[in-house]
Amino acid sequence: MLYEYLSSQKHISWNSSLPGVKICQFHLQGCSQDKRLKLSVLSNTHHFEAFFCSGGQLIVESTSTCPVILQSQGIFLLSDESKLCSIQISQDLQGVLIAVNPSAAQSSLSSICHILGLKLDIHAIRKKITNQNGYAILTDIPWAKALFEDLRRLPPDHREGYCVFKTVELLYLFCANTSTAGVLSETSSNAYPSLSISQVRAYLESHLEEKHTIPSLCHRFSLSPTSLKTGFRRMYGQPLHRWLTQQRIHRACELLRQSNLPILTVAQAVGYDSASQFSVVFKRYCGMTPGQFKKMSDSGDPSLF
C-alpha cells in the first residue's frame, strides 16, 4: 500500500497528532523513474488509506477489473484487503495521504463526527470498501473539484488537517449510500482508461522509428491487451495497427518531400527494417512507390500537396 512505500522514504515526515491516523504531505521530487508497487495483503496492518492527489498520477491494476488511472485532483480510497495487484506511481506524484487504523481511530474520528452531528462506524466503512474490490476512486465530480480548489487556496501547513476533515466527510458519504458513494463505486469498477489510451497514441507518434507490439505497449502503460485494442478503436475509430501504419506513411511522405534522405533511411526513420518492406506498404497506401512519390514531389506535382 502507499503507506508502506512512503514510510520507506526518508525525506517524508508524518503527522500522528490524531490517534490512529497518520498523515503526510509529500512530493516525490528527484525520483529518476516511475515506480511500480506490488501489493500484498499484510495481515497485521488492518488499515485503509485516503490519498488526495494534487499532482502526478497513479495507475491502479486490479485482478478483476481493467487498469484505472488516478491523476491530479483525484481521490483514492484503499483498503488493506483490496484486490489490487499493483500500483504504478509517477516520479512527480504529490498530494496528501491519510492512513487510518480503524481500531485506534474509531474514537478520535467519531468525536469529530459527533461535533458535526453525524455517526461514523469505521469498521463498517472498511468492510464496505473491502466488499467493493477494496478500493474506490473519486474524480471529476463537483465535490472533488471544490475540495482541490479549497486545498489550493489554503496555506501548506493547513492542508493536512483539511484533508483529515474531508476524509471524515468522504467516509460518511461512502457509508451513507449517497449519490457520491454511487459515483465512487462506479468510477472504481467501470471507468474506462481513456487517459492511458491517449498516452499510448502520444508515445507512438513520437516513437515511429521503433518496433511496437501489443504486449510491449500493454507493459509500458499497464493495460490489458483487450483494454488497449478495444479502447483504441473506440477512441480513434480504427484498429491501432492501421492507425500506426497511417502515421508512419504520413511521416514518410513528409520526409520524402522535405529532405533528400535515401529511401532506406526514410524507411528506418518510420519503423521499417528494409526499403523493400517499406515500399510494399507505401504503395498500398499511396498508390505509388516511395521513389515515384519522391520524383513527383521534386517536380512540384500539385497532386501531392
CSV table of C-alpha atoms in Angstrom, one decimal:
chain,number,residue,atom,x,y,z
A,1,MET,CA,0.0,0.0,0.0
A,2,LEU,CA,1.1,3.6,-0.4
A,3,TYR,CA,1.7,4.0,3.3
A,4,GLU,CA,4.3,1.3,3.3
A,5,TYR,CA,6.1,2.8,0.4
A,6,LEU,CA,6.1,6.4,1.6
A,7,SER,CA,7.2,5.3,5.1
A,8,SER,CA,10.4,4.0,3.5
A,9,GLN,CA,11.2,7.4,2.0
A,10,LYS,CA,13.5,9.2,4.5
A,11,HIS,CA,12.6,12.7,3.3
A,12,ILE,CA,8.9,12.3,4.0
A,13,SER,CA,7.7,13.3,7.5
A,14,TRP,CA,4.5,12.1,9.2
A,15,ASN,CA,2.0,13.8,11.5
A,16,SER,CA,0.5,11.5,14.1
A,17,SER,CA,-1.3,14.1,16.2
A,18,LEU,CA,-4.7,12.3,15.8
A,19,PRO,CA,-4.8,8.8,17.5
A,20,GLY,CA,-5.0,6.1,14.9
A,21,VAL,CA,-4.4,8.4,12.0
A,22,LYS,CA,-1.1,9.1,10.2
A,23,ILE,CA,-0.8,12.0,7.8
A,24,CYS,CA,1.8,13.1,5.3
A,25,GLN,CA,2.0,15.8,2.7
A,26,PHE,CA,4.6,14.8,0.1
A,27,HIS,CA,6.1,15.5,-3.4
A,28,LEU,CA,8.2,12.7,-4.9
A,29,GLN,CA,10.8,15.1,-6.4
A,30,GLY,CA,14.1,13.7,-7.6
A,31,CYS,CA,12.9,10.2,-8.5
A,32,SER,CA,14.6,9.0,-11.6
A,33,GLN,CA,11.7,7.0,-12.9
A,34,ASP,CA,8.2,5.8,-12.2
A,35,LYS,CA,7.7,3.1,-9.6
A,36,ARG,CA,5.6,0.0,-9.7
A,37,LEU,CA,4.5,-1.2,-6.3
A,38,LYS,CA,3.4,-4.8,-6.0
A,39,LEU,CA,0.7,-5.1,-3.4
A,40,SER,CA,0.0,-7.9,-1.0
A,41,VAL,CA,-2.3,-8.4,2.0
A,42,LEU,CA,-0.5,-7.7,5.2
A,43,SER,CA,-2.4,-9.5,8.0
A,44,ASN,CA,-1.1,-7.3,10.7
A,45,THR,CA,-1.9,-3.9,9.2
A,46,HIS,CA,-5.7,-3.6,9.2
A,47,HIS,CA,-5.9,-0.1,7.9
A,48,PHE,CA,-7.2,1.9,4.9
A,49,GLU,CA,-5.9,4.9,3.2
A,50,ALA,CA,-7.3,8.1,1.6
A,51,PHE,CA,-5.0,9.7,-0.9
A,52,PHE,CA,-5.6,13.3,-2.2
A,53,CYS,CA,-3.6,13.5,-5.5
A,54,SER,CA,-2.6,17.1,-6.3
A,55,GLY,CA,0.0,16.2,-9.0
A,56,GLY,CA,1.3,13.3,-11.0
A,57,GLN,CA,-0.7,10.1,-11.4
A,58,LEU,CA,-1.3,6.6,-10.2
A,59,ILE,CA,-2.1,3.6,-12.4
A,60,VAL,CA,-4.2,1.1,-10.4
A,61,GLU,CA,-4.1,-2.5,-11.5
A,62,SER,CA,-6.7,-4.9,-10.2
A,63,THR,CA,-7.1,-8.7,-10.5
A,64,SER,CA,-10.7,-8.3,-11.5
A,65,THR,CA,-11.1,-5.0,-13.5
A,66,CYS,CA,-9.3,-3.0,-16.2
A,67,PRO,CA,-6.5,-0.7,-15.0
A,68,VAL,CA,-7.7,2.7,-13.9
A,69,ILE,CA,-5.7,6.0,-13.8
A,70,LEU,CA,-5.9,8.4,-10.9
A,71,GLN,CA,-4.5,11.8,-11.9
A,72,SER,CA,-4.3,15.3,-10.4
A,73,GLN,CA,-7.4,16.3,-8.4
A,74,GLY,CA,-8.5,12.7,-7.8
A,75,ILE,CA,-9.1,10.9,-4.6
A,76,PHE,CA,-8.1,7.2,-3.9
A,77,LEU,CA,-9.6,5.1,-1.1
A,78,LEU,CA,-7.7,1.9,-0.5
A,79,SER,CA,-8.4,-1.0,2.0
A,80,ASP,CA,-5.7,-3.3,3.1
A,81,GLU,CA,-7.8,-6.2,1.8
A,82,SER,CA,-8.1,-4.8,-1.7
A,83,LYS,CA,-8.0,-6.9,-4.8
A,84,LEU,CA,-5.3,-4.7,-6.4
A,85,CYS,CA,-2.2,-6.4,-7.6
A,86,SER,CA,0.0,-3.3,-8.2
A,87,ILE,CA,0.0,0.5,-8.3
A,88,GLN,CA,2.3,2.4,-10.6
A,89,ILE,CA,3.2,5.8,-9.3
A,90,SER,CA,4.7,8.6,-11.4
A,91,GLN,CA,8.0,10.2,-10.4
A,92,ASP,CA,6.3,13.5,-9.8
A,93,LEU,CA,3.5,12.2,-7.6
A,94,GLN,CA,2.3,14.6,-4.9
A,95,GLY,CA,-0.5,15.1,-2.5
A,96,VAL,CA,-1.7,14.2,1.0
A,97,LEU,CA,-2.0,10.6,2.3
A,98,ILE,CA,-4.2,9.7,5.3
A,99,ALA,CA,-3.6,6.3,6.7
A,100,VAL,CA,-6.3,5.1,9.2
A,101,ASN,CA,-6.1,2.3,11.7
A,102,PRO,CA,-9.8,1.5,12.3
A,103,SER,CA,-9.4,0.2,15.8
A,104,ALA,CA,-7.2,3.1,17.0
A,105,ALA,CA,-9.0,5.8,15.1
A,106,GLN,CA,-12.6,4.9,15.9
A,107,SER,CA,-12.8,7.1,19.0
A,108,SER,CA,-11.0,10.1,17.5
A,109,LEU,CA,-12.8,10.2,14.2
A,110,SER,CA,-16.2,9.5,15.9
A,111,SER,CA,-15.5,12.6,18.1
A,112,ILE,CA,-15.1,14.7,15.0
A,113,CYS,CA,-18.4,13.3,13.7
A,114,HIS,CA,-20.1,13.9,17.0
A,115,ILE,CA,-19.3,17.6,16.8
A,116,LEU,CA,-21.0,17.6,13.3
A,117,GLY,CA,-24.0,15.6,14.5
A,118,LEU,CA,-23.0,12.5,12.4
A,119,LYS,CA,-22.4,8.9,13.2
A,120,LEU,CA,-19.4,7.1,11.7
A,121,ASP,CA,-18.6,3.4,12.0
A,122,ILE,CA,-15.0,3.0,10.8
A,123,HIS,CA,-15.2,-0.9,10.8
A,124,ALA,CA,-18.4,-0.9,8.7
A,125,ILE,CA,-16.8,1.5,6.2
A,126,ARG,CA,-13.7,-0.7,5.9
A,127,LYS,CA,-15.8,-3.7,5.4
A,128,LYS,CA,-17.9,-1.9,2.7
A,129,ILE,CA,-14.8,-0.8,0.8
A,130,THR,CA,-13.4,-4.3,1.0
A,131,ASN,CA,-16.6,-5.7,-0.5
A,132,GLN,CA,-16.2,-3.4,-3.5
A,133,ASN,CA,-12.8,-4.7,-4.6
A,134,GLY,CA,-11.2,-3.0,-1.7
A,135,TYR,CA,-10.7,0.4,-3.4
A,136,ALA,CA,-12.6,3.4,-4.8
A,137,ILE,CA,-11.6,6.3,-7.0
A,138,LEU,CA,-13.3,9.7,-7.0
A,139,THR,CA,-12.7,12.1,-9.8
A,140,ASP,CA,-14.4,14.7,-11.9
A,141,ILE,CA,-17.4,15.5,-9.7
A,142,PRO,CA,-18.2,18.9,-8.1
A,143,TRP,CA,-17.4,17.6,-4.6
A,144,ALA,CA,-13.9,16.6,-5.5
A,145,LYS,CA,-13.3,19.7,-7.7
A,146,ALA,CA,-14.4,22.0,-4.8
A,147,LEU,CA,-12.1,20.2,-2.4
A,148,PHE,CA,-9.0,20.7,-4.5
A,149,GLU,CA,-9.9,24.3,-5.2
A,150,ASP,CA,-10.0,24.9,-1.4
A,151,LEU,CA,-6.8,22.9,-0.9
A,152,ARG,CA,-5.0,25.1,-3.5
A,153,ARG,CA,-6.0,28.3,-1.6
A,154,LEU,CA,-5.0,27.0,1.9
A,155,PRO,CA,-1.6,27.6,3.4
A,156,PRO,CA,0.6,24.5,3.2
A,157,ASP,CA,0.5,23.9,6.9
A,158,HIS,CA,-3.3,23.8,6.9
A,159,ARG,CA,-3.7,21.2,4.2
A,160,GLU,CA,-3.1,18.1,6.2
A,161,GLY,CA,-5.8,19.0,8.8
A,162,TYR,CA,-8.2,19.9,6.0
A,163,CYS,CA,-7.7,16.6,4.3
A,164,VAL,CA,-8.4,14.7,7.6
A,165,PHE,CA,-11.7,16.6,7.9
A,166,LYS,CA,-12.6,15.9,4.2
A,167,THR,CA,-11.7,12.2,4.8
A,168,VAL,CA,-14.2,12.0,7.6
A,169,GLU,CA,-16.8,13.6,5.3
A,170,LEU,CA,-15.9,11.3,2.4
A,171,LEU,CA,-16.1,8.2,4.6
A,172,TYR,CA,-19.5,9.3,5.9
A,173,LEU,CA,-20.8,9.8,2.4
A,174,PHE,CA,-19.4,6.5,1.3
A,175,CYS,CA,-21.1,4.7,4.2
A,176,ALA,CA,-24.4,6.6,3.8
A,177,ASN,CA,-25.1,5.2,0.3
A,178,THR,CA,-25.4,8.7,-1.1
A,179,SER,CA,-25.1,9.6,-4.8
A,180,THR,CA,-21.4,10.4,-4.1
A,181,ALA,CA,-20.9,6.9,-2.9
A,182,GLY,CA,-22.5,5.7,-6.1
A,183,VAL,CA,-20.0,7.7,-8.1
A,184,LEU,CA,-17.2,6.1,-6.1
A,185,SER,CA,-18.3,2.6,-6.8
A,186,GLU,CA,-19.0,3.2,-10.5
A,187,THR,CA,-15.7,5.0,-11.1
A,188,SER,CA,-13.6,2.3,-9.4
A,189,SER,CA,-15.1,-0.6,-11.3
A,190,ASN,CA,-16.2,0.7,-14.7
A,191,ALA,CA,-14.1,3.7,-15.6
A,192,TYR,CA,-12.5,3.4,-19.0
A,193,PRO,CA,-8.8,4.1,-19.0
A,194,SER,CA,-9.1,6.8,-21.8
A,195,LEU,CA,-6.1,8.7,-20.4
A,196,SER,CA,-3.9,5.7,-20.9
A,197,ILE,CA,-5.1,5.2,-24.4
A,198,SER,CA,-4.3,8.9,-25.3
A,199,GLN,CA,-0.8,8.4,-23.7
A,200,VAL,CA,-0.3,5.4,-26.0
A,201,ARG,CA,-1.1,7.4,-29.0
A,202,ALA,CA,1.2,10.3,-28.0
A,203,TYR,CA,4.0,7.8,-27.3
A,204,LEU,CA,3.6,6.1,-30.7
A,205,GLU,CA,3.5,9.5,-32.5
A,206,SER,CA,6.9,10.4,-31.0
A,207,HIS,CA,8.5,6.9,-31.5
A,208,LEU,CA,7.5,6.0,-35.0
A,209,GLU,CA,11.0,4.7,-35.7
A,210,GLU,CA,10.7,1.9,-33.0
A,211,LYS,CA,9.2,-1.5,-33.1
A,212,HIS,CA,5.9,-1.8,-31.2
A,213,THR,CA,3.9,-4.8,-30.1
A,214,ILE,CA,0.7,-5.1,-28.2
A,215,PRO,CA,2.5,-6.9,-25.3
A,216,SER,CA,5.2,-4.2,-25.1
A,217,LEU,CA,2.7,-1.3,-25.1
A,218,CYS,CA,0.5,-3.1,-22.5
A,219,HIS,CA,3.5,-3.5,-20.2
A,220,ARG,CA,4.6,0.1,-20.6
A,221,PHE,CA,1.1,1.6,-20.0
A,222,SER,CA,-0.3,-1.0,-17.6
A,223,LEU,CA,-3.1,-2.0,-19.9
A,224,SER,CA,-4.6,-5.4,-20.7
A,225,PRO,CA,-4.5,-6.3,-24.5
A,226,THR,CA,-8.3,-6.1,-24.6
A,227,SER,CA,-8.3,-2.7,-23.0
A,228,LEU,CA,-5.7,-1.4,-25.4
A,229,LYS,CA,-7.1,-2.7,-28.6
A,230,THR,CA,-10.8,-2.1,-27.8
A,231,GLY,CA,-10.1,1.3,-26.2
A,232,PHE,CA,-8.0,2.5,-29.1
A,233,ARG,CA,-10.7,1.5,-31.6
A,234,ARG,CA,-13.4,3.2,-29.6
A,235,MET,CA,-11.4,6.5,-29.2
A,236,TYR,CA,-9.9,6.8,-32.7
A,237,GLY,CA,-12.3,4.8,-34.9
A,238,GLN,CA,-9.8,2.2,-36.2
A,239,PRO,CA,-7.5,-0.5,-35.1
A,240,LEU,CA,-4.2,0.5,-33.5
A,241,HIS,CA,-2.1,-1.2,-36.1
A,242,ARG,CA,-3.9,0.5,-39.0
A,243,TRP,CA,-3.6,3.9,-37.3
A,244,LEU,CA,0.1,3.3,-36.7
A,245,THR,CA,0.8,2.4,-40.3
A,246,GLN,CA,-1.0,5.5,-41.5
A,247,GLN,CA,1.1,7.7,-39.2
A,248,ARG,CA,4.3,6.1,-40.4
A,249,ILE,CA,3.3,6.6,-44.1
A,250,HIS,CA,2.3,10.2,-43.4
A,251,ARG,CA,5.6,10.9,-41.7
A,252,ALA,CA,7.5,9.2,-44.6
A,253,CYS,CA,5.7,11.4,-47.1
A,254,GLU,CA,6.9,14.5,-45.1
A,255,LEU,CA,10.5,13.2,-45.1
A,256,LEU,CA,10.4,12.4,-48.8
A,257,ARG,CA,9.0,15.9,-49.7
A,258,GLN,CA,11.2,17.9,-47.3
A,259,SER,CA,14.6,16.1,-47.4
A,260,ASN,CA,17.0,14.2,-49.7
A,261,LEU,CA,17.3,11.2,-47.5
A,262,PRO,CA,17.8,7.8,-49.1
A,263,ILE,CA,14.7,5.6,-49.3
A,264,LEU,CA,16.2,3.1,-46.8
A,265,THR,CA,16.9,5.9,-44.3
A,266,VAL,CA,13.3,7.2,-44.6
A,267,ALA,CA,12.1,3.6,-44.1
A,268,GLN,CA,14.2,3.2,-40.9
A,269,ALA,CA,13.0,6.5,-39.6
A,270,VAL,CA,9.4,5.3,-39.6
A,271,GLY,CA,10.0,1.8,-38.3
A,272,TYR,CA,10.8,-0.4,-41.3
A,273,ASP,CA,13.9,-2.6,-41.5
A,274,SER,CA,14.2,-2.7,-45.3
A,275,ALA,CA,13.4,-0.5,-48.2
A,276,SER,CA,11.5,-3.3,-49.9
A,277,GLN,CA,9.2,-3.9,-47.0
A,278,PHE,CA,8.6,-0.1,-46.7
A,279,SER,CA,7.9,0.2,-50.5
A,280,VAL,CA,5.2,-2.5,-50.4
A,281,VAL,CA,3.3,-0.8,-47.5
A,282,PHE,CA,3.9,2.7,-49.0
A,283,LYS,CA,2.5,1.6,-52.4
A,284,ARG,CA,-0.5,0.0,-50.8
A,285,TYR,CA,-1.4,3.3,-49.1
A,286,CYS,CA,-0.3,5.9,-51.7
A,287,GLY,CA,-0.7,4.0,-55.0
A,288,MET,CA,2.9,4.5,-55.9
A,289,THR,CA,6.4,3.6,-54.7
A,290,PRO,CA,8.4,5.9,-52.5
A,291,GLY,CA,10.8,6.6,-55.4
A,292,GLN,CA,7.9,7.6,-57.6
A,293,PHE,CA,6.5,9.8,-54.9
A,294,LYS,CA,9.9,11.5,-54.4
A,295,LYS,CA,10.3,12.2,-58.1
A,296,MET,CA,6.8,13.7,-58.4
A,297,SER,CA,7.4,15.8,-55.2
A,298,ASP,CA,10.7,17.1,-56.6
A,299,SER,CA,8.9,18.1,-59.8
A,300,GLY,CA,6.4,20.1,-57.8
A,301,ASP,CA,3.4,18.0,-58.8
A,302,PRO,CA,0.4,19.7,-57.1
A,303,SER,CA,-1.5,16.4,-56.7
A,304,LEU,CA,0.9,15.6,-53.8
A,305,PHE,CA,0.1,18.7,-51.8
